[in-house]
CSV table of C-alpha atoms and ligand atoms in Angstrom, one decimal:
chain,number,residue,atom,x,y,z
A,783,MET,CA,-86.4,-6.9,6.2
A,784,ASN,CA,-86.7,-3.4,4.2
A,785,PRO,CA,-84.1,-2.8,1.8
A,786,ARG,CA,-81.4,-0.5,2.9
A,787,ARG,CA,-81.7,3.1,1.5
A,788,ILE,CA,-78.5,4.2,-0.4
A,789,LEU,CA,-78.4,7.8,-1.3
A,790,THR,CA,-75.5,8.3,-3.7
A,791,ILE,CA,-74.2,11.6,-4.4
A,792,PHE,CA,-71.9,13.0,-7.1
A,793,GLY,CA,-71.4,15.8,-9.4
A,794,THR,CA,-68.3,15.7,-11.8
A,795,ARG,CA,-67.2,13.4,-14.5
A,796,PRO,CA,-64.7,11.6,-12.7
A,797,GLU,CA,-67.1,10.8,-9.6
A,798,ALA,CA,-69.8,9.6,-12.2
A,799,ILE,CA,-67.1,7.3,-13.9
A,800,LYS,CA,-66.0,5.6,-10.6
A,801,LEU,CA,-69.6,5.3,-9.3
A,802,PHE,CA,-71.4,3.8,-12.0
A,803,PRO,CA,-69.9,0.4,-11.3
A,804,LEU,CA,-71.4,0.9,-7.8
A,805,LEU,CA,-74.8,2.0,-9.0
A,806,HIS,CA,-74.8,-0.9,-11.7
A,807,ALA,CA,-74.2,-3.4,-8.6
A,808,LEU,CA,-76.8,-1.5,-6.3
A,809,GLU,CA,-79.5,-1.4,-8.9
A,810,GLY,CA,-79.4,-5.4,-9.4
A,811,ASP,CA,-79.4,-6.1,-5.5
A,812,SER,CA,-82.6,-6.7,-3.7
A,813,ARG,CA,-80.8,-5.9,-0.5
A,814,PHE,CA,-81.2,-2.2,-1.3
A,815,ALA,CA,-83.1,0.8,-2.3
A,816,SER,CA,-80.7,3.0,-4.4
A,817,VAL,CA,-81.2,6.6,-5.1
A,818,ALA,CA,-78.8,8.6,-7.4
A,819,CYS,CA,-78.5,12.5,-7.0
A,820,VAL,CA,-76.3,14.6,-9.0
A,821,SER,CA,-75.5,18.2,-8.1
A,822,ALA,CA,-74.5,18.6,-11.8
A,823,GLN,CA,-71.2,20.8,-10.6
A,824,HIS,CA,-70.4,19.4,-14.1
A,825,ARG,CA,-73.1,19.4,-16.8
A,826,GLY,CA,-71.8,18.3,-20.3
A,827,MET,CA,-68.9,16.3,-19.1
A,828,LEU,CA,-70.9,14.9,-16.3
A,829,ASP,CA,-73.9,14.0,-18.8
A,830,GLN,CA,-71.6,12.3,-21.3
A,831,VAL,CA,-71.1,9.7,-18.4
A,832,LEU,CA,-74.7,9.0,-17.4
A,833,THR,CA,-75.6,8.6,-21.0
A,834,ILE,CA,-73.0,5.8,-21.7
A,835,ALA,CA,-73.4,4.1,-18.4
A,836,GLY,CA,-77.3,4.2,-18.3
A,837,ILE,CA,-77.6,6.0,-15.1
A,838,VAL,CA,-80.9,8.3,-14.6
A,839,PRO,CA,-80.4,10.3,-11.5
A,840,ALA,CA,-83.7,10.8,-9.4
A,841,HIS,CA,-82.4,14.2,-8.3
A,842,ASP,CA,-80.6,16.6,-10.4
A,843,LEU,CA,-79.7,20.0,-8.7
A,844,ASP,CA,-78.5,21.3,-12.1
A,845,LEU,CA,-75.9,23.5,-10.0
A,846,MET,CA,-73.4,24.4,-12.6
A,847,ARG,CA,-72.6,27.9,-13.4
A,848,PRO,CA,-70.1,29.4,-15.7
A,849,ASP,CA,-66.6,29.7,-14.1
A,850,GLN,CA,-68.1,29.1,-10.7
A,851,THR,CA,-66.3,29.8,-7.6
A,852,LEU,CA,-65.7,27.4,-4.7
A,853,ASP,CA,-67.3,29.2,-2.2
A,854,ALA,CA,-70.7,30.0,-4.4
A,855,LEU,CA,-70.5,26.1,-5.5
A,856,THR,CA,-70.1,24.9,-2.1
A,857,ALA,CA,-72.8,27.0,-0.4
A,858,ALA,CA,-75.3,26.0,-3.2
A,859,LEU,CA,-74.2,22.4,-2.7
A,860,LEU,CA,-74.4,22.3,1.2
A,861,THR,CA,-78.2,23.5,0.9
A,862,GLY,CA,-79.2,21.9,-2.2
A,863,LEU,CA,-77.8,18.4,-0.9
A,864,GLY,CA,-79.4,18.9,2.5
A,865,GLY,CA,-82.8,19.3,1.2
A,866,VAL,CA,-82.4,16.2,-1.0
A,867,MET,CA,-81.5,14.1,2.2
A,868,ASP,CA,-84.4,15.6,4.0
A,869,ALA,CA,-86.4,14.3,1.2
A,870,GLU,CA,-85.0,10.7,0.9
A,871,ARG,CA,-83.9,10.1,4.5
A,872,PRO,CA,-81.2,7.2,3.4
A,873,ASP,CA,-79.6,4.9,5.8
A,874,TRP,CA,-76.3,5.6,4.2
A,875,VAL,CA,-74.9,8.7,1.8
A,876,VAL,CA,-72.1,7.5,-0.4
A,877,VAL,CA,-69.6,10.2,-1.7
A,878,GLN,CA,-66.6,9.4,-4.0
A,879,GLY,CA,-63.2,11.3,-4.1
A,880,ASP,CA,-62.6,14.9,-3.2
A,881,THR,CA,-64.8,17.1,-5.3
A,882,ALA,CA,-66.8,20.0,-3.6
A,883,THR,CA,-69.8,17.7,-4.2
A,884,ALA,CA,-68.2,15.1,-2.2
A,885,MET,CA,-67.3,17.2,0.6
A,886,ALA,CA,-70.3,19.2,0.7
A,887,GLY,CA,-72.6,15.8,0.5
A,888,ALA,CA,-70.4,14.4,3.6
A,889,LEU,CA,-70.9,17.8,5.6
A,890,ALA,CA,-74.6,17.8,5.2
A,891,ALA,CA,-75.0,14.0,6.0
A,892,TYR,CA,-73.0,14.8,9.1
A,893,TYR,CA,-75.4,17.6,10.1
A,894,ARG,CA,-78.1,15.0,9.8
A,895,LYS,CA,-76.3,12.3,11.5
A,896,ILE,CA,-76.4,10.0,8.5
A,897,PRO,CA,-73.7,7.8,8.0
A,898,VAL,CA,-71.3,8.4,5.2
A,899,ALA,CA,-69.6,6.0,3.1
A,900,HIS,CA,-66.5,7.4,1.2
A,901,VAL,CA,-65.5,5.5,-2.2
A,902,GLU,CA,-61.6,6.1,-2.9
A,903,ALA,CA,-60.9,6.8,0.9
A,904,GLY,CA,-57.2,7.6,2.1
A,905,LEU,CA,-55.6,9.3,-0.9
A,906,ARG,CA,-53.3,12.0,0.4
A,907,SER,CA,-50.5,14.1,-1.1
A,908,GLY,CA,-49.5,15.6,2.2
A,909,ASN,CA,-49.8,19.1,0.8
A,910,ILE,CA,-53.1,21.2,1.3
A,911,HIS,CA,-52.1,23.4,-1.7
A,912,HIS,CA,-51.3,20.3,-4.2
A,913,PRO,CA,-54.0,19.3,-5.5
A,914,TRP,CA,-56.1,22.4,-4.2
A,915,PRO,CA,-58.8,22.1,-2.9
A,916,GLU,CA,-58.9,18.4,-3.1
A,917,GLU,CA,-56.5,17.5,-0.5
A,918,VAL,CA,-58.7,19.3,2.2
A,919,ASN,CA,-61.9,18.0,0.8
A,920,ARG,CA,-60.9,14.6,1.3
A,921,LYS,CA,-59.7,15.1,4.6
A,922,ILE,CA,-62.9,16.5,5.9
A,923,ILE,CA,-64.7,13.5,4.4
A,924,GLY,CA,-62.3,11.2,6.1
A,925,THR,CA,-63.1,12.8,9.3
A,926,ILE,CA,-66.6,12.4,8.9
A,927,ALA,CA,-67.0,8.8,7.2
A,928,ALA,CA,-68.1,5.8,9.0
A,929,LEU,CA,-67.2,3.6,6.1
A,930,HIS,CA,-63.8,4.1,4.4
A,931,CYS,CA,-63.3,2.4,1.2
A,932,ALA,CA,-59.5,2.6,0.2
A,933,PRO,CA,-58.4,1.7,-3.0
A,934,THR,CA,-55.0,0.2,-1.9
A,935,GLU,CA,-53.2,-0.8,1.4
A,936,THR,CA,-51.0,2.6,1.0
A,937,SER,CA,-54.4,4.5,1.2
A,938,ALA,CA,-55.7,2.4,4.0
A,939,ALA,CA,-52.5,3.1,5.9
A,940,ALA,CA,-52.6,6.8,5.5
A,941,LEU,CA,-56.0,6.7,7.2
A,942,ARG,CA,-54.9,4.6,10.1
A,943,ARG,CA,-52.0,7.1,10.6
A,944,GLU,CA,-54.6,9.7,11.1
A,945,ASN,CA,-56.2,7.6,13.8
A,946,VAL,CA,-59.5,6.5,11.8
A,947,ASP,CA,-60.8,3.5,13.5
A,948,PRO,CA,-59.3,0.6,11.5
A,949,ALA,CA,-62.3,-1.3,11.7
A,950,THR,CA,-63.9,1.2,9.5
A,951,VAL,CA,-61.1,1.1,6.9
A,952,HIS,CA,-61.4,-1.8,4.1
A,953,VAL,CA,-59.2,-2.2,1.0
A,954,THR,CA,-61.6,-2.6,-2.0
A,955,GLY,CA,-59.7,-1.8,-5.0
A,956,ASN,CA,-60.5,1.5,-7.1
A,957,THR,CA,-63.8,1.5,-9.0
A,958,VAL,CA,-62.1,3.0,-11.7
A,959,ILE,CA,-60.7,-0.5,-12.8
A,960,ASP,CA,-64.4,-1.8,-12.9
A,961,ALA,CA,-65.4,1.1,-14.7
A,962,LEU,CA,-62.4,0.8,-17.3
A,963,HIS,CA,-63.2,-3.1,-17.7
A,964,TRP,CA,-66.8,-2.4,-18.4
A,965,ILE,CA,-66.1,0.3,-21.0
A,966,VAL,CA,-63.6,-1.7,-22.8
A,967,ALA,CA,-65.6,-4.6,-23.0
A,968,ARG,CA,-68.8,-2.7,-24.2
A,969,SER,CA,-66.3,-1.0,-26.8
A,970,GLU,CA,-65.1,-4.3,-28.0
A,971,ALA,CA,-68.7,-5.4,-28.3
A,972,ASP,CA,-69.8,-2.3,-30.2
A,973,ARG,CA,-66.7,-0.7,-32.3
A,974,ALA,CA,-69.1,2.4,-33.3
A,975,LEU,CA,-68.7,3.6,-29.7
A,976,VAL,CA,-65.1,4.5,-30.5
A,977,GLY,CA,-65.1,5.4,-34.1
A,978,GLY,CA,-65.2,9.1,-33.3
A,979,LEU,CA,-61.4,9.2,-33.5
A,980,ALA,CA,-60.9,7.5,-36.8
A,981,GLU,CA,-60.3,10.8,-38.7
A,982,LEU,CA,-57.6,12.2,-36.2
A,983,GLU,CA,-56.0,8.6,-36.3
A,984,ALA,CA,-55.7,8.8,-40.1
A,985,ARG,CA,-54.4,12.5,-40.1
A,986,PHE,CA,-51.6,11.3,-37.4
A,987,ALA,CA,-51.0,8.2,-39.1
A,988,GLY,CA,-47.3,7.4,-38.8
A,989,LYS,CA,-46.6,9.9,-35.9
A,990,ARG,CA,-46.5,9.0,-32.2
A,991,ILE,CA,-49.5,10.2,-30.3
A,992,ILE,CA,-49.2,11.9,-27.0
A,993,GLY,CA,-52.6,12.0,-25.2
A,994,LEU,CA,-52.6,15.1,-22.9
A,995,THR,CA,-55.2,16.3,-20.2
A,996,SER,CA,-55.0,19.2,-18.0
A,997,HIS,CA,-57.3,21.0,-15.6
A,998,ARG,CA,-56.1,21.6,-12.1
A,999,ARG,CA,-57.0,24.7,-10.1
A,1000,GLU,CA,-53.6,25.1,-8.7
A,1001,ASN,CA,-52.2,25.1,-12.2
A,1002,PHE,CA,-54.3,28.2,-13.5
A,1003,GLY,CA,-52.4,30.9,-14.8
A,1004,GLU,CA,-48.6,30.3,-15.0
A,1005,GLY,CA,-48.7,26.7,-14.6
A,1006,MET,CA,-51.2,26.4,-17.5
A,1007,ARG,CA,-49.1,28.6,-19.9
A,1008,ALA,CA,-45.8,26.3,-18.8
A,1009,ILE,CA,-47.7,23.3,-19.9
A,1010,ALA,CA,-49.2,25.1,-23.0
A,1011,ASP,CA,-45.5,26.2,-23.8
A,1012,ALA,CA,-44.3,22.4,-23.3
A,1013,VAL,CA,-46.9,21.2,-25.8
A,1014,ARG,CA,-45.8,23.6,-28.4
A,1015,ARG,CA,-42.3,22.6,-28.2
A,1016,ILE,CA,-43.3,18.7,-28.1
A,1017,ALA,CA,-45.2,19.1,-31.0
A,1018,ALA,CA,-42.5,21.0,-33.0
A,1019,ARG,CA,-41.3,17.5,-33.7
A,1020,PRO,CA,-42.5,16.0,-36.9
A,1021,ASP,CA,-42.8,12.5,-35.6
A,1022,VAL,CA,-45.1,13.4,-32.8
A,1023,ALA,CA,-48.5,14.5,-32.6
A,1024,VAL,CA,-50.4,15.7,-29.4
A,1025,ILE,CA,-54.4,14.9,-28.8
A,1026,PHE,CA,-55.6,17.2,-26.2
A,1027,PRO,CA,-59.4,17.0,-25.2
A,1028,VAL,CA,-59.4,20.3,-23.3
A,1029,HIS,CA,-61.5,20.5,-20.2
A,1030,LEU,CA,-64.5,22.8,-20.1
A,1031,ASN,CA,-63.4,24.9,-17.6
A,1032,PRO,CA,-62.9,28.6,-18.9
A,1033,ASN,CA,-59.7,29.1,-17.3
A,1034,VAL,CA,-58.2,25.9,-19.2
A,1035,ARG,CA,-59.8,26.8,-22.6
A,1036,ALA,CA,-58.8,30.5,-22.9
A,1037,VAL,CA,-55.2,29.8,-22.3
A,1038,MET,CA,-55.1,26.6,-24.4
A,1039,GLN,CA,-56.9,28.1,-27.3
A,1040,ALA,CA,-54.9,31.2,-27.2
A,1041,GLU,CA,-51.6,29.3,-27.3
A,1042,LEU,CA,-52.2,26.2,-29.3
A,1043,ALA,CA,-55.0,26.6,-31.8
A,1044,GLY,CA,-54.0,25.9,-35.4
A,1045,LEU,CA,-50.5,24.0,-34.8
A,1046,ASP,CA,-50.3,21.5,-37.3
A,1047,ASN,CA,-49.2,18.6,-34.9
A,1048,VAL,CA,-51.6,19.6,-32.1
A,1049,ALA,CA,-55.4,18.4,-32.2
A,1050,LEU,CA,-57.4,20.6,-29.4
A,1051,ILE,CA,-60.8,18.6,-29.3
A,1052,GLU,CA,-63.8,18.6,-27.2
A,1053,PRO,CA,-64.0,16.5,-24.1
A,1054,LEU,CA,-64.3,12.8,-25.1
A,1055,ASP,CA,-66.8,10.3,-23.8
A,1056,TYR,CA,-65.4,7.6,-21.8
A,1057,PRO,CA,-65.1,4.8,-24.5
A,1058,HIS,CA,-63.4,7.6,-26.7
A,1059,PHE,CA,-60.9,8.4,-24.0
A,1060,ALA,CA,-60.0,4.9,-23.3
A,1061,ARG,CA,-59.4,4.7,-26.9
A,1062,LEU,CA,-57.1,7.7,-26.9
A,1063,ILE,CA,-55.2,6.2,-24.3
A,1064,ALA,CA,-54.9,3.2,-26.1
A,1065,ILE,CA,-53.4,4.6,-29.3
A,1066,SER,CA,-51.2,7.1,-27.2
A,1067,THR,CA,-47.4,6.3,-27.0
A,1068,LEU,CA,-47.5,8.1,-23.6
A,1069,MET,CA,-50.1,10.4,-21.7
A,1070,LEU,CA,-49.3,13.5,-20.3
A,1071,THR,CA,-51.7,14.9,-17.5
A,1072,ASP,CA,-52.4,16.5,-14.2
A,1073,SER,CA,-55.5,14.5,-13.8
A,1074,GLY,CA,-56.1,11.9,-10.8
A,1075,GLY,CA,-58.2,9.4,-12.9
A,1076,VAL,CA,-55.6,9.2,-15.9
A,1077,GLN,CA,-53.0,8.3,-13.3
A,1078,GLU,CA,-54.8,5.2,-12.6
A,1079,GLU,CA,-56.0,4.4,-16.1
A,1080,ALA,CA,-52.7,4.7,-18.1
A,1081,PRO,CA,-50.6,2.4,-16.0
A,1082,ALA,CA,-53.7,-0.1,-16.3
A,1083,LEU,CA,-53.5,0.1,-19.8
A,1084,GLY,CA,-49.8,-0.2,-20.1
A,1085,LYS,CA,-49.0,3.4,-20.9
A,1086,PRO,CA,-46.3,5.3,-19.3
A,1087,VAL,CA,-47.6,8.5,-17.6
A,1088,LEU,CA,-46.0,11.8,-16.9
A,1089,VAL,CA,-47.5,13.7,-14.2
A,1090,MET,CA,-47.5,17.4,-14.7
A,1091,ARG,CA,-48.1,17.9,-10.6
A,1092,GLU,CA,-45.7,18.8,-7.8
A,1093,THR,CA,-47.0,15.9,-5.8
A,1094,THR,CA,-49.4,13.0,-6.2
A,1095,GLU,CA,-51.7,11.2,-3.9
A,1096,ARG,CA,-51.3,8.0,-5.9
A,1097,PRO,CA,-47.6,7.3,-5.4
A,1098,GLU,CA,-48.4,3.6,-6.3
A,1099,GLY,CA,-47.9,4.2,-10.0
A,1100,VAL,CA,-44.8,6.1,-9.4
A,1101,GLU,CA,-43.3,3.4,-7.1
A,1102,ALA,CA,-44.1,0.6,-9.6
A,1103,GLY,CA,-42.3,2.8,-12.5
A,1104,THR,CA,-45.3,3.3,-14.7
A,1105,ALA,CA,-45.9,7.2,-13.7
A,1106,ARG,CA,-43.1,10.0,-13.1
A,1107,LEU,CA,-43.8,13.1,-11.4
A,1108,VAL,CA,-42.7,15.9,-13.7
A,1109,GLY,CA,-44.2,19.2,-12.3
A,1110,THR,CA,-45.3,22.0,-14.4
A,1111,ASP,CA,-41.8,23.6,-15.4
A,1112,ALA,CA,-41.9,23.6,-19.3
A,1113,ASP,CA,-38.2,22.5,-19.7
A,1114,ARG,CA,-38.8,19.5,-17.4
A,1115,ILE,CA,-42.0,18.4,-19.1
A,1116,VAL,CA,-40.3,18.5,-22.6
A,1117,ALA,CA,-37.1,16.8,-21.4
A,1118,GLU,CA,-38.9,13.9,-20.1
A,1119,THR,CA,-41.0,13.5,-22.9
A,1120,PHE,CA,-38.2,13.4,-25.2
A,1121,ARG,CA,-36.4,11.1,-23.1
A,1122,LEU,CA,-39.2,8.6,-23.3
A,1123,LEU,CA,-39.7,9.3,-27.0
A,1124,ASP,CA,-36.0,8.9,-27.7
A,1125,ASP,CA,-34.7,6.1,-25.2
A,1126,PRO,CA,-36.5,2.7,-26.1
A,1127,ALA,CA,-35.0,0.9,-22.9
A,1128,GLU,CA,-36.5,4.0,-20.8
A,1129,TYR,CA,-39.8,3.9,-22.6
A,1130,GLY,CA,-39.8,-0.2,-22.2
A,1131,ALA,CA,-39.2,0.0,-18.5
A,1132,MET,CA,-42.3,2.3,-18.0
A,1133,ALA,CA,-44.4,0.7,-20.5
A,1134,ARG,CA,-45.5,-2.4,-19.0
A,1135,ALA,CA,-49.4,-3.1,-17.9
A,1136,HIS,CA,-49.4,-2.5,-14.1
A,1137,ASN,CA,-52.5,-2.1,-12.1
A,1138,PRO,CA,-52.1,-1.6,-8.3
A,1139,PHE,CA,-55.3,0.1,-8.1
A,1140,GLY,CA,-57.6,-2.9,-8.2
A,1141,ASP,CA,-59.0,-6.2,-9.8
A,1142,GLY,CA,-62.3,-4.8,-11.3
A,1143,ARG,CA,-64.2,-6.0,-8.4
A,1144,ALA,CA,-64.2,-3.0,-6.2
A,1145,ALA,CA,-68.1,-2.3,-6.7
A,1146,ALA,CA,-69.1,-5.7,-5.5
A,1147,ARG,CA,-66.9,-5.4,-2.2
A,1148,ILE,CA,-68.4,-1.9,-1.5
A,1149,VAL,CA,-71.5,-3.2,-1.9
A,1150,ASP,CA,-71.3,-6.1,0.7
A,1151,LEU,CA,-69.8,-3.4,3.2
A,1152,LEU,CA,-73.1,-1.5,2.6
A,1153,ALA,CA,-75.3,-4.5,3.3
A,1154,ALA,CA,-73.1,-5.4,6.6
A,1155,PRO,CA,-75.4,-5.5,9.8
B,1731,LIG,C1,-63.8,19.9,-10.8
B,1731,LIG,C2,-63.5,19.3,-9.3
B,1731,LIG,C3,-61.9,18.5,-9.2
B,1731,LIG,C4,-62.2,17.5,-10.3
B,1731,LIG,C5,-62.5,17.8,-11.7
B,1731,LIG,C6,-62.8,16.8,-12.7
B,1731,LIG,C7,-63.8,20.8,-7.1
B,1731,LIG,C8,-63.6,21.8,-6.4
B,1731,LIG,N1,-63.1,20.4,-8.5
B,1731,LIG,O1,-63.1,20.7,-11.0
B,1731,LIG,O2,-61.5,18.1,-8.0
B,1731,LIG,O3,-60.6,17.0,-10.2
B,1731,LIG,O4,-64.0,18.7,-11.5
B,1731,LIG,O5,-62.9,17.6,-14.0
B,1731,LIG,O6,-64.9,20.0,-6.9
B,1731,LIG,N2,-67.6,23.2,-17.0
B,1731,LIG,C9,-68.4,23.3,-18.0
B,1731,LIG,N3,-69.0,22.2,-18.3
B,1731,LIG,C10,-68.8,21.0,-17.7
B,1731,LIG,C11,-68.1,21.1,-16.7
B,1731,LIG,C12,-67.4,22.2,-16.2
B,1731,LIG,O7,-68.5,24.1,-18.7
B,1731,LIG,O8,-69.5,19.9,-17.9
B,1731,LIG,C13,-67.0,24.8,-16.7
B,1731,LIG,C14,-67.9,25.6,-16.1
B,1731,LIG,O9,-67.5,26.9,-16.4
B,1731,LIG,C15,-67.5,25.4,-14.5
B,1731,LIG,C16,-66.3,25.3,-14.5
B,1731,LIG,O10,-65.9,24.4,-15.9
B,1731,LIG,O11,-67.9,26.6,-13.8
B,1731,LIG,C17,-65.4,24.7,-13.4
B,1731,LIG,O12,-66.0,23.6,-13.0
B,1731,LIG,P1,-65.9,22.9,-11.4
B,1731,LIG,O13,-66.4,21.6,-11.2
B,1731,LIG,O14,-66.0,24.0,-10.4
B,1731,LIG,O15,-64.3,22.7,-11.1
B,1731,LIG,P2,-63.3,21.8,-12.1
B,1731,LIG,O16,-62.2,22.4,-12.4
B,1731,LIG,O17,-64.1,21.2,-13.4
B,1732,LIG,N1,-61.9,11.4,-19.3
B,1732,LIG,C1,-62.8,11.3,-20.2
B,1732,LIG,N2,-62.9,12.3,-21.1
B,1732,LIG,C2,-61.6,13.2,-21.6
B,1732,LIG,C3,-61.1,13.3,-20.3
B,1732,LIG,C4,-61.0,12.4,-19.4
B,1732,LIG,O1,-63.9,10.6,-20.0
B,1732,LIG,O2,-62.0,14.0,-22.5
B,1732,LIG,C5,-61.9,10.6,-18.2
B,1732,LIG,C6,-60.7,9.7,-17.8
B,1732,LIG,O3,-60.7,8.6,-18.5
B,1732,LIG,C7,-61.0,9.7,-16.2
B,1732,LIG,C8,-61.4,10.7,-15.8
B,1732,LIG,O4,-62.3,11.2,-16.9
B,1732,LIG,O5,-61.6,8.4,-15.8
B,1732,LIG,C9,-60.8,11.9,-15.3
B,1732,LIG,O6,-61.4,13.0,-15.3
B,1732,LIG,P1,-60.4,14.4,-14.6
B,1732,LIG,O7,-59.3,14.3,-15.3
B,1732,LIG,O8,-61.8,15.5,-15.3
B,1732,LIG,O9,-60.9,14.5,-13.2
B,1732,LIG,P2,-59.6,13.8,-12.0
B,1732,LIG,O10,-59.6,12.4,-12.3
B,1732,LIG,O11,-58.3,14.7,-12.1
B,1732,LIG,O12,-60.3,14.3,-10.8
């Protein structure tokens, strides 16, 4: 039998992280002919992941433009990804999550009647403006997909509530746990992979480290300034240091550089590659973030996570007590952070390794679903 042709499409850092375990699994499986296509909606941050995971895409659309708009990006994605599909004529198109690349990839496949498999299906915040535009992107993909790989029973149930055919919905776990296991094992085998934080670790010795990331579009402007204000107030404590790998989006960098550069207890650094970011979580007392992926990784590594968003599509961490929604009000962010720093009982209750997102075998399950008759 001819191997099944799988075209896996992605464009940003988190998609690459969550898809490399699947690409590794497809690569070693004779049931498939696997082709990777990157839109390169991200460039440097995507390439960091491709390098560490050893992924060489067959197609690279190199679409990233500085400060790109959603409509220009989406238009370029649709035509570019459609062209790749016409050339490859795959049996399945695989997309992950809720980015513009994933949404446009699903739509271009639908226009060609190619079935779409959606990895990390069924996440819903219930609010189309938080996160924006991701909530609508994933609903569009959910309407199109023929195979929904839901990370948890909660996400599977969300799809069934939207009348998605239950026979197409499978709980696979989230491939982020596969990726995290792989990266932690690699870093343990080769400590040089995580040596790049040594200088900061020495500079902040004796302080409690807070790892911080922020990039959501709905937080641009006022939200970003409030987050910066909170960071300044938190880092005014002599016992605390904030390590903040700053996303390359200029809307994030401009504010954070202007508000936080030069503070003693704040390190604004370039985006870390995945081994170093996992190391940052490991050396942090807690994580402050508006990221999706970090909400999954921090609980898996036993670190409390304060989520600087109004809603989350990942309620599992909040329900388990390892994550808390704190919004983007500076007073609230500061108060919740100080509560965790100053109340050992509160901290202890949140700091337990809890991993509702998977067992590290999600990619193997997805591969079997793609192989099914
Ligand atoms: C995108 C996704 C978001 C995801 C995030 C992960 C959409 C609409 N948004 O948001 O869902 O959570 O990625 O990080 O798909 N840039 C660089 N180099 C890079 C990456 C970005 O310079 O490697 C800059 C560019 O100026 C680019 C801008 O960041 O125009 C925004 O990138 P874009 O992918 O449009 O949006 P993100 O905010 O990164
Ligand atoms: N990450 C990374 N380096 C960094 C910041 C984050 O490798 O400097 C990883 C992180 O471990 C997680 C993913 O990037 O797996 C999250 O990406 P991001 O926050 O950009 O997007 P989101 O998950 O919100 O879509």
